[in-house]
Amino acid sequence: MRSANGAPLLIGAFGAIMLAVVLFLVRAPLVVALLVGVIGVALLAVLVVARPRPTITRTLPPVAPAPPAPVMPAAEATAPPVAPVAPPSVAPTIAEAAAPAAPSVMTYLPAPAPIFVGREQEFEELEAALRRAHGPMATAVIGPPGGGKHSVISQAIEAHRQAGTFADGYSWHVATDLHGDRGLRRLLIEVLDRLGGPAVAMTATLRMGEAAVADLVRGKRMVFWLDDVPADFPMGRALSTLTARDAAGVGPTLIISSGTDWAMPEINEIFLDAPQLDEALNFLREWMELSGRSLDFTDYDAAKAICVNLSDLSLAIRLAAGYAAQSGVKLPKLAADLGSAVYPPGDLLRTGEKTIAFVEATLFPKPRRVFAALAVFEEPLIDLADASAVAAAVAGNTVAEARTDLE
């Protein structure tokens, strides 16, 4: 809406413009006509700019008056204000909301094995080797069958898995049957399959497969565990492929369990030495006592014979001790049985694996052998109720049946 004060300005502006037109038509000087026209336009502009604009108002609901502030004692009135405490169920903070979700780690590992008593030093050595960022990127745990290689490696890897050391995962490969180049090809195919690599690379030459795997693992913080590697496996080629590094020197770590001394500067070696006769005898005596039976002086000759037969098989010594304690067998008979197992007539080359298999299968029939085997690792399990439950689960019997067998 226009105000009343704007009407004279509008009339004056219109009159000035019309006067300029008339002067132009009667051939008055052009300068005079233009001057009169400019005055009219200026008056019109003043009118437009000065015109008042309508205002928009919003009606707000009435605000209730604030309650009067409570009167505080003088001591409280002078105290500094205390920040309010957030309720326990609040939204996440900005830092928490911005934090990325923990990525899933690829894990192909066997169940963690109990640590062997007497292998704590080797475990600590391997666990420390896996922490090193420089030096050899491969560690071989070398020892006889039943010496605790699998247990030491499993425990060390589990410690680092719990600590989150290797963000790109863990890959365990049973290498018992990986012989020669054919075995290497099988291993590389397995790695490509697990890591989502181009399996077509393995249809070409072995060198092309090695290059494909190296490109796939380069720069990854992960562990490859080759378990029970035979002596004819091409370790040098596998090592260069599975530990390929990027420009920053980042790449996988390789762990090897084997009975072979690889004698390669790129491989850090941890030896699990076979116990000497006196050490084996101490093992046998210790585990018999822990399993509930003392070693009599009259049985020492038989105990020595057992240790001679099993001198390089510490696992078998522990199993034999557990069996001797739980079954009550006469040690001379046990020594004779073990002698026949280790040195059977006509077969002087029986392997350690066969001996352990004999000790487990022949001396420990189910479910009794389960009870005896429970006395092998860390702390012997002597409680009959617990042992019965384990034996029942393995043998498929009821706990009552297993307890009767164990008794």
Coordinates of C-alpha atoms in Angstrom, one line a residue:
M1 CA 0.0 0.0 0.0
R2 CA 1.3 3.5 -1.0
S3 CA 1.4 6.3 1.5
A4 CA -0.4 9.6 0.9
N5 CA 2.9 11.5 0.7
G6 CA 3.8 9.7 -2.6
A7 CA 1.0 11.2 -4.7
P8 CA 2.6 14.6 -5.4
L9 CA 5.8 13.0 -6.4
L10 CA 4.0 10.7 -8.9
I11 CA 2.1 13.6 -10.5
G12 CA 5.3 15.7 -10.7
A13 CA 7.3 12.9 -12.3
F14 CA 4.6 12.2 -14.9
G15 CA 4.2 15.9 -15.7
A16 CA 8.0 16.4 -16.3
I17 CA 8.1 13.5 -18.7
M18 CA 5.1 14.8 -20.7
L19 CA 6.7 18.3 -20.8
A20 CA 9.9 16.8 -22.2
V21 CA 7.9 15.1 -24.9
V22 CA 6.0 18.3 -25.9
L23 CA 9.2 20.3 -26.0
F24 CA 10.7 17.7 -28.3
L25 CA 7.7 17.8 -30.6
V26 CA 7.7 21.7 -30.9
R27 CA 11.4 21.5 -31.8
A28 CA 12.7 23.1 -28.6
P29 CA 16.4 22.7 -28.0
L30 CA 17.3 19.1 -27.5
V31 CA 19.3 19.8 -24.4
V32 CA 16.3 21.4 -22.6
A33 CA 14.0 18.5 -23.5
L34 CA 16.5 15.9 -22.2
L35 CA 17.0 17.9 -19.0
V36 CA 13.3 18.0 -18.3
G37 CA 13.0 14.2 -19.0
V38 CA 15.8 13.3 -16.6
I39 CA 14.2 15.3 -13.9
G40 CA 11.0 13.4 -14.4
V41 CA 12.7 10.0 -14.3
A42 CA 14.6 10.9 -11.2
L43 CA 11.4 11.9 -9.4
L44 CA 9.8 8.6 -10.4
A45 CA 12.9 6.6 -9.1
V46 CA 12.7 8.4 -5.7
L47 CA 9.0 7.5 -5.5
V48 CA 9.8 3.8 -6.1
V49 CA 12.7 3.5 -3.7
A50 CA 11.0 5.4 -0.9
R51 CA 7.8 3.4 -1.1
P52 CA 7.4 1.5 2.3
R53 CA 7.3 -2.3 2.1
P54 CA 4.7 -4.4 4.0
T55 CA 6.1 -6.2 7.0
I56 CA 5.5 -9.9 7.8
T57 CA 4.9 -10.8 11.4
R58 CA 4.7 -14.2 13.1
T59 CA 2.6 -14.8 16.1
L60 CA 4.5 -16.9 18.7
P61 CA 2.8 -18.8 21.5
P62 CA 3.1 -17.2 24.8
V63 CA 6.1 -18.2 26.8
A64 CA 5.6 -19.3 30.4
P65 CA 7.6 -17.2 32.8
A66 CA 10.7 -19.0 34.1
P67 CA 10.4 -20.2 37.7
P68 CA 12.2 -18.1 40.2
A69 CA 15.8 -19.3 40.9
P70 CA 16.1 -21.2 44.1
V71 CA 17.9 -19.4 46.9
M72 CA 21.2 -21.2 47.6
P73 CA 23.1 -20.9 50.8
A74 CA 26.1 -18.6 50.7
A75 CA 28.6 -21.5 50.5
E76 CA 26.9 -23.0 47.5
A77 CA 26.4 -19.6 45.8
T78 CA 30.1 -19.0 45.7
A79 CA 31.0 -22.5 44.5
P80 CA 32.0 -22.8 40.8
P81 CA 29.4 -24.3 38.5
V82 CA 29.5 -28.1 38.0
A83 CA 29.1 -29.4 34.5
P84 CA 26.1 -31.7 34.0
V85 CA 26.8 -35.4 33.8
A86 CA 25.6 -37.1 30.7
P87 CA 23.2 -40.1 31.2
P88 CA 24.8 -43.5 30.7
S89 CA 22.9 -44.2 27.4
V90 CA 24.0 -41.4 25.2
A91 CA 24.8 -41.2 21.5
P92 CA 28.4 -42.0 20.6
T93 CA 30.9 -39.2 20.6
I94 CA 32.2 -37.7 17.3
A95 CA 35.4 -39.7 17.7
E96 CA 33.5 -42.9 18.3
A97 CA 31.2 -42.3 15.4
A98 CA 34.1 -41.4 13.1
A99 CA 36.2 -44.5 14.1
P100 CA 36.0 -47.1 11.3
A101 CA 34.7 -50.5 12.1
A102 CA 37.4 -53.1 12.8
P103 CA 38.0 -55.0 9.6
S104 CA 37.5 -58.8 9.6
V105 CA 40.8 -60.7 9.5
M106 CA 41.2 -63.7 7.3
T107 CA 42.0 -66.6 9.5
Y108 CA 42.8 -70.2 8.4
L109 CA 44.3 -71.7 11.5
P110 CA 43.9 -75.0 13.5
A111 CA 42.6 -74.9 17.0
P112 CA 45.3 -73.6 19.4
A113 CA 47.3 -76.5 20.9
P114 CA 48.3 -76.6 24.5
I115 CA 51.9 -75.5 25.2
F116 CA 54.4 -78.3 25.9
V117 CA 55.9 -78.2 29.4
G118 CA 59.6 -77.5 28.8
R119 CA 59.1 -75.6 25.5
E120 CA 58.4 -72.2 27.1
Q121 CA 61.7 -70.7 26.0
E122 CA 61.2 -71.7 22.4
F123 CA 57.6 -70.2 22.5
E124 CA 59.0 -66.9 23.8
E125 CA 61.7 -66.9 21.1
L126 CA 59.2 -67.4 18.3
E127 CA 56.7 -64.9 19.8
A128 CA 59.5 -62.3 19.9
A129 CA 60.6 -63.1 16.3
L130 CA 57.2 -62.4 15.0
R131 CA 57.3 -59.0 16.6
R132 CA 60.4 -57.9 14.7
A133 CA 59.9 -55.6 11.8
H134 CA 63.3 -56.1 10.3
G135 CA 65.6 -59.1 9.8
P136 CA 64.6 -62.5 8.4
M137 CA 61.0 -62.6 7.4
A138 CA 60.9 -66.4 7.8
T139 CA 61.3 -68.6 11.0
A140 CA 61.6 -72.3 10.9
V141 CA 60.8 -74.4 14.0
I142 CA 62.9 -77.6 13.6
G143 CA 62.7 -80.7 15.6
P144 CA 61.8 -84.5 15.6
P145 CA 58.3 -85.8 15.4
G146 CA 56.4 -85.3 18.6
G147 CA 58.9 -82.7 19.8
G148 CA 56.3 -79.9 20.2
K149 CA 56.7 -77.9 16.9
H150 CA 53.0 -77.6 16.3
S151 CA 52.3 -76.6 19.9
V152 CA 55.0 -73.9 20.0
I153 CA 53.9 -72.3 16.7
S154 CA 50.2 -72.5 17.5
Q155 CA 50.7 -70.8 20.8
A156 CA 52.9 -68.0 19.3
I157 CA 50.4 -67.3 16.5
E158 CA 47.5 -67.2 18.9
A159 CA 49.3 -64.6 21.1
H160 CA 49.8 -62.4 18.0
R161 CA 46.2 -63.0 16.8
Q162 CA 44.9 -61.8 20.2
A163 CA 47.1 -58.8 20.0
G164 CA 46.1 -57.9 16.4
T165 CA 49.7 -57.8 15.2
F166 CA 48.9 -59.0 11.6
A167 CA 46.0 -57.1 10.2
D168 CA 45.7 -59.0 6.9
G169 CA 45.2 -62.5 8.4
Y170 CA 46.7 -65.9 9.0
S171 CA 46.9 -68.8 6.5
W172 CA 47.9 -72.3 7.7
H173 CA 48.9 -74.9 5.0
V174 CA 49.6 -78.6 5.7
A175 CA 52.7 -79.3 3.7
T176 CA 53.3 -83.0 4.5
D177 CA 52.6 -84.1 0.9
L178 CA 54.0 -81.0 -0.9
H179 CA 57.0 -82.5 -2.7
G180 CA 59.0 -80.7 -5.4
D181 CA 57.7 -78.2 -7.9
R182 CA 54.3 -80.0 -8.0
G183 CA 53.9 -79.4 -4.3
L184 CA 54.8 -75.7 -4.8
R185 CA 52.1 -75.5 -7.5
R186 CA 49.5 -77.0 -5.1
L187 CA 50.5 -74.5 -2.4
L188 CA 50.2 -71.5 -4.7
I189 CA 46.8 -72.6 -6.0
E190 CA 45.6 -72.9 -2.4
V191 CA 47.0 -69.4 -1.6
L192 CA 45.3 -67.9 -4.7
D193 CA 42.0 -69.5 -3.7
R194 CA 42.1 -68.2 -0.2
L195 CA 43.2 -64.6 -1.1
G196 CA 40.9 -64.3 -4.1
G197 CA 43.6 -64.1 -6.7
P198 CA 43.5 -65.0 -10.4
A199 CA 43.5 -68.8 -10.4
V200 CA 43.9 -68.7 -14.1
A201 CA 47.5 -67.8 -13.5
M202 CA 48.2 -71.3 -12.3
T203 CA 47.2 -72.7 -15.7
A204 CA 50.3 -71.2 -17.2
T205 CA 53.9 -71.8 -16.1
L206 CA 54.9 -72.1 -12.5
R207 CA 56.9 -68.9 -12.8
M208 CA 53.7 -67.0 -13.8
G209 CA 51.9 -68.5 -10.8
E210 CA 54.7 -67.4 -8.5
A211 CA 54.5 -63.8 -10.0
A212 CA 50.7 -63.7 -9.5
V213 CA 51.0 -64.8 -5.8
A214 CA 53.8 -62.4 -5.2
D215 CA 51.8 -59.5 -6.6
L216 CA 48.8 -60.6 -4.5
V217 CA 50.6 -60.8 -1.1
R218 CA 53.0 -57.9 -1.5
G219 CA 52.5 -55.3 1.2
K220 CA 50.2 -57.4 3.3
R221 CA 50.8 -57.8 7.1
M222 CA 49.9 -61.5 7.4
V223 CA 51.4 -64.9 8.4
F224 CA 51.8 -68.0 6.2
W225 CA 52.4 -71.2 8.2
L226 CA 53.7 -74.1 6.3
D227 CA 53.3 -77.1 8.6
D228 CA 55.4 -80.3 8.4
V229 CA 57.4 -79.3 5.3
P230 CA 59.3 -82.2 3.6
A231 CA 63.0 -81.9 2.8
D232 CA 62.4 -81.9 -1.0
F233 CA 60.1 -78.9 -1.0
P234 CA 61.5 -75.9 -3.0
M235 CA 61.8 -73.7 0.0
G236 CA 63.8 -70.9 -1.7
R237 CA 61.2 -70.3 -4.4
A238 CA 58.3 -70.4 -1.9
L239 CA 60.1 -68.0 0.5
S240 CA 60.7 -65.4 -2.2
T241 CA 57.1 -65.7 -3.4
L242 CA 55.2 -65.7 0.0
T243 CA 57.3 -62.9 1.6
A244 CA 57.2 -60.4 -1.3
R245 CA 57.6 -56.9 0.0
D246 CA 56.5 -53.5 -1.3
A247 CA 58.6 -50.3 -1.6
A248 CA 58.1 -49.6 2.1
G249 CA 59.4 -53.1 3.0
V250 CA 56.0 -54.4 4.1
G251 CA 55.1 -58.0 3.4
P252 CA 54.0 -61.3 4.9
T253 CA 55.9 -63.4 7.5
L254 CA 56.5 -67.1 6.9
I255 CA 56.6 -69.8 9.6
I256 CA 57.9 -73.3 8.8
S257 CA 57.6 -76.4 10.9
S258 CA 59.9 -79.2 9.7
G259 CA 62.4 -81.8 10.7
T260 CA 64.8 -80.4 8.1
D261 CA 67.6 -77.9 8.7
W262 CA 67.2 -75.5 5.7
A263 CA 70.5 -73.7 6.3
M264 CA 69.4 -70.5 4.5
P265 CA 70.4 -67.0 5.8
E266 CA 66.9 -65.8 5.0
I267 CA 65.4 -68.2 7.6
N268 CA 65.7 -67.8 11.3
E269 CA 65.8 -71.2 12.9
I270 CA 64.6 -72.4 16.3
F271 CA 65.7 -75.9 17.2
L272 CA 63.7 -78.2 19.5
D273 CA 66.4 -80.5 20.6
A274 CA 65.6 -84.1 21.4
P275 CA 66.0 -84.9 25.1
Q276 CA 69.1 -86.7 26.2
L277 CA 68.7 -90.0 28.1
D278 CA 68.9 -88.3 31.5
E279 CA 66.4 -85.6 30.4
A280 CA 64.1 -88.3 29.0
L281 CA 64.3 -90.2 32.2
N282 CA 63.4 -87.1 34.2
F283 CA 60.5 -86.5 31.8
L284 CA 59.2 -90.0 32.4
R285 CA 59.6 -89.8 36.1
E286 CA 58.0 -86.3 36.3
W287 CA 55.0 -87.2 34.3
M288 CA 54.4 -90.5 36.0
E289 CA 54.4 -88.7 39.4
L290 CA 52.1 -85.9 38.0
S291 CA 49.8 -88.6 36.7
G292 CA 49.5 -90.4 40.0
R293 CA 52.3 -93.0 40.2
S294 CA 55.8 -92.8 41.6
L295 CA 58.7 -94.4 39.8
D296 CA 60.2 -97.2 42.0
F297 CA 63.9 -97.7 42.2
T298 CA 63.5 -101.3 41.0
D299 CA 61.9 -100.0 37.8
Y300 CA 64.7 -97.7 36.8
D301 CA 66.2 -100.2 34.3
A302 CA 62.9 -100.6 32.6
A303 CA 62.4 -96.8 32.6
K304 CA 65.8 -96.4 31.0
A305 CA 64.8 -98.9 28.3
I306 CA 61.6 -97.0 27.6
C307 CA 63.6 -93.7 27.3
V308 CA 66.1 -95.3 25.0
N309 CA 63.3 -96.5 22.7
L310 CA 61.6 -93.1 22.8
S311 CA 64.7 -90.9 23.3
D312 CA 63.9 -88.5 20.4
L313 CA 60.1 -88.5 20.9
S314 CA 59.2 -86.4 23.9
L315 CA 55.5 -86.7 23.1
A316 CA 55.7 -90.4 23.2
I317 CA 57.6 -90.3 26.5
R318 CA 54.8 -88.3 28.0
L319 CA 52.1 -90.5 26.6
A320 CA 53.9 -93.6 27.9
A321 CA 54.3 -92.0 31.3
G322 CA 50.6 -91.2 31.4
Y323 CA 49.7 -94.7 30.4
A324 CA 52.0 -96.3 32.9
A325 CA 50.5 -94.2 35.7
Q326 CA 46.9 -94.7 34.8
S327 CA 46.9 -98.3 33.8
G328 CA 49.3 -99.7 36.4
V329 CA 51.2 -101.7 33.8
K330 CA 54.5 -103.2 34.8
L331 CA 57.3 -101.1 33.4
P332 CA 59.3 -104.1 32.1
K333 CA 56.3 -105.1 30.0
L334 CA 55.8 -101.6 28.8
A335 CA 59.5 -101.4 27.8
A336 CA 59.3 -104.6 25.9
D337 CA 56.1 -103.5 24.1
L338 CA 57.8 -100.2 23.1
G339 CA 60.9 -102.0 22.0
S340 CA 58.9 -104.1 19.7
A341 CA 57.1 -101.0 18.4
V342 CA 60.3 -99.0 17.7
Y343 CA 62.4 -101.9 16.5
P344 CA 60.0 -104.4 15.0
P345 CA 61.6 -107.5 13.6
G346 CA 62.6 -106.9 10.0
D347 CA 61.8 -103.1 10.1
L348 CA 64.6 -101.1 11.6
L349 CA 63.5 -97.9 9.8
R350 CA 60.2 -97.3 11.6
T351 CA 59.4 -93.6 11.5
G352 CA 58.7 -91.5 14.6
E353 CA 55.1 -91.0 13.3
K354 CA 54.5 -94.7 13.3
T355 CA 55.9 -95.1 16.8
I356 CA 53.6 -92.4 18.2
A357 CA 50.7 -94.0 16.3
F358 CA 51.6 -97.3 18.0
V359 CA 51.8 -95.8 21.4
E360 CA 48.4 -94.1 21.0
A361 CA 46.5 -96.9 19.3
T362 CA 48.0 -100.0 21.0
L363 CA 48.7 -98.8 24.6
F364 CA 45.7 -96.5 24.9
P365 CA 42.5 -98.1 23.8
K366 CA 39.5 -95.9 23.9
P367 CA 38.4 -94.4 26.2
R368 CA 41.4 -95.1 28.5
R369 CA 43.9 -93.6 26.1
V370 CA 41.9 -90.3 26.2
F371 CA 42.4 -90.2 30.0
A372 CA 46.1 -91.0 29.7
A373 CA 46.6 -88.4 26.9
L374 CA 45.0 -85.7 29.2
A375 CA 48.1 -86.0 31.3
V376 CA 50.4 -84.9 28.5
F377 CA 50.1 -81.2 28.4
E378 CA 50.8 -78.4 30.9
E379 CA 48.7 -79.6 33.9
P380 CA 47.7 -83.3 34.1
L381 CA 43.9 -83.8 34.4
I382 CA 43.5 -86.3 37.2
D383 CA 40.0 -85.6 38.1
L384 CA 38.1 -88.7 37.2
A385 CA 34.7 -87.0 36.7
D386 CA 36.2 -84.5 34.1
A387 CA 38.2 -87.2 32.4
S388 CA 35.0 -89.4 32.2
A389 CA 33.1 -86.6 30.4
V390 CA 35.9 -86.1 27.9
A391 CA 36.3 -89.8 27.3
A392 CA 32.6 -90.3 26.8
A393 CA 32.5 -87.5 24.2
V394 CA 35.4 -89.1 22.3
A395 CA 34.3 -92.7 22.6
G396 CA 30.6 -92.0 22.0
N397 CA 29.6 -93.6 25.3
T398 CA 27.7 -92.3 28.3
V399 CA 29.6 -90.7 31.1
A400 CA 28.7 -93.7 33.4
E401 CA 30.1 -96.2 30.8
A402 CA 33.3 -94.2 30.4
R403 CA 33.8 -93.9 34.1
T404 CA 33.5 -97.7 34.5
D405 CA 36.1 -98.2 31.7
L406 CA 38.5 -95.7 33.3
E407 CA 38.1 -97.3 36.8

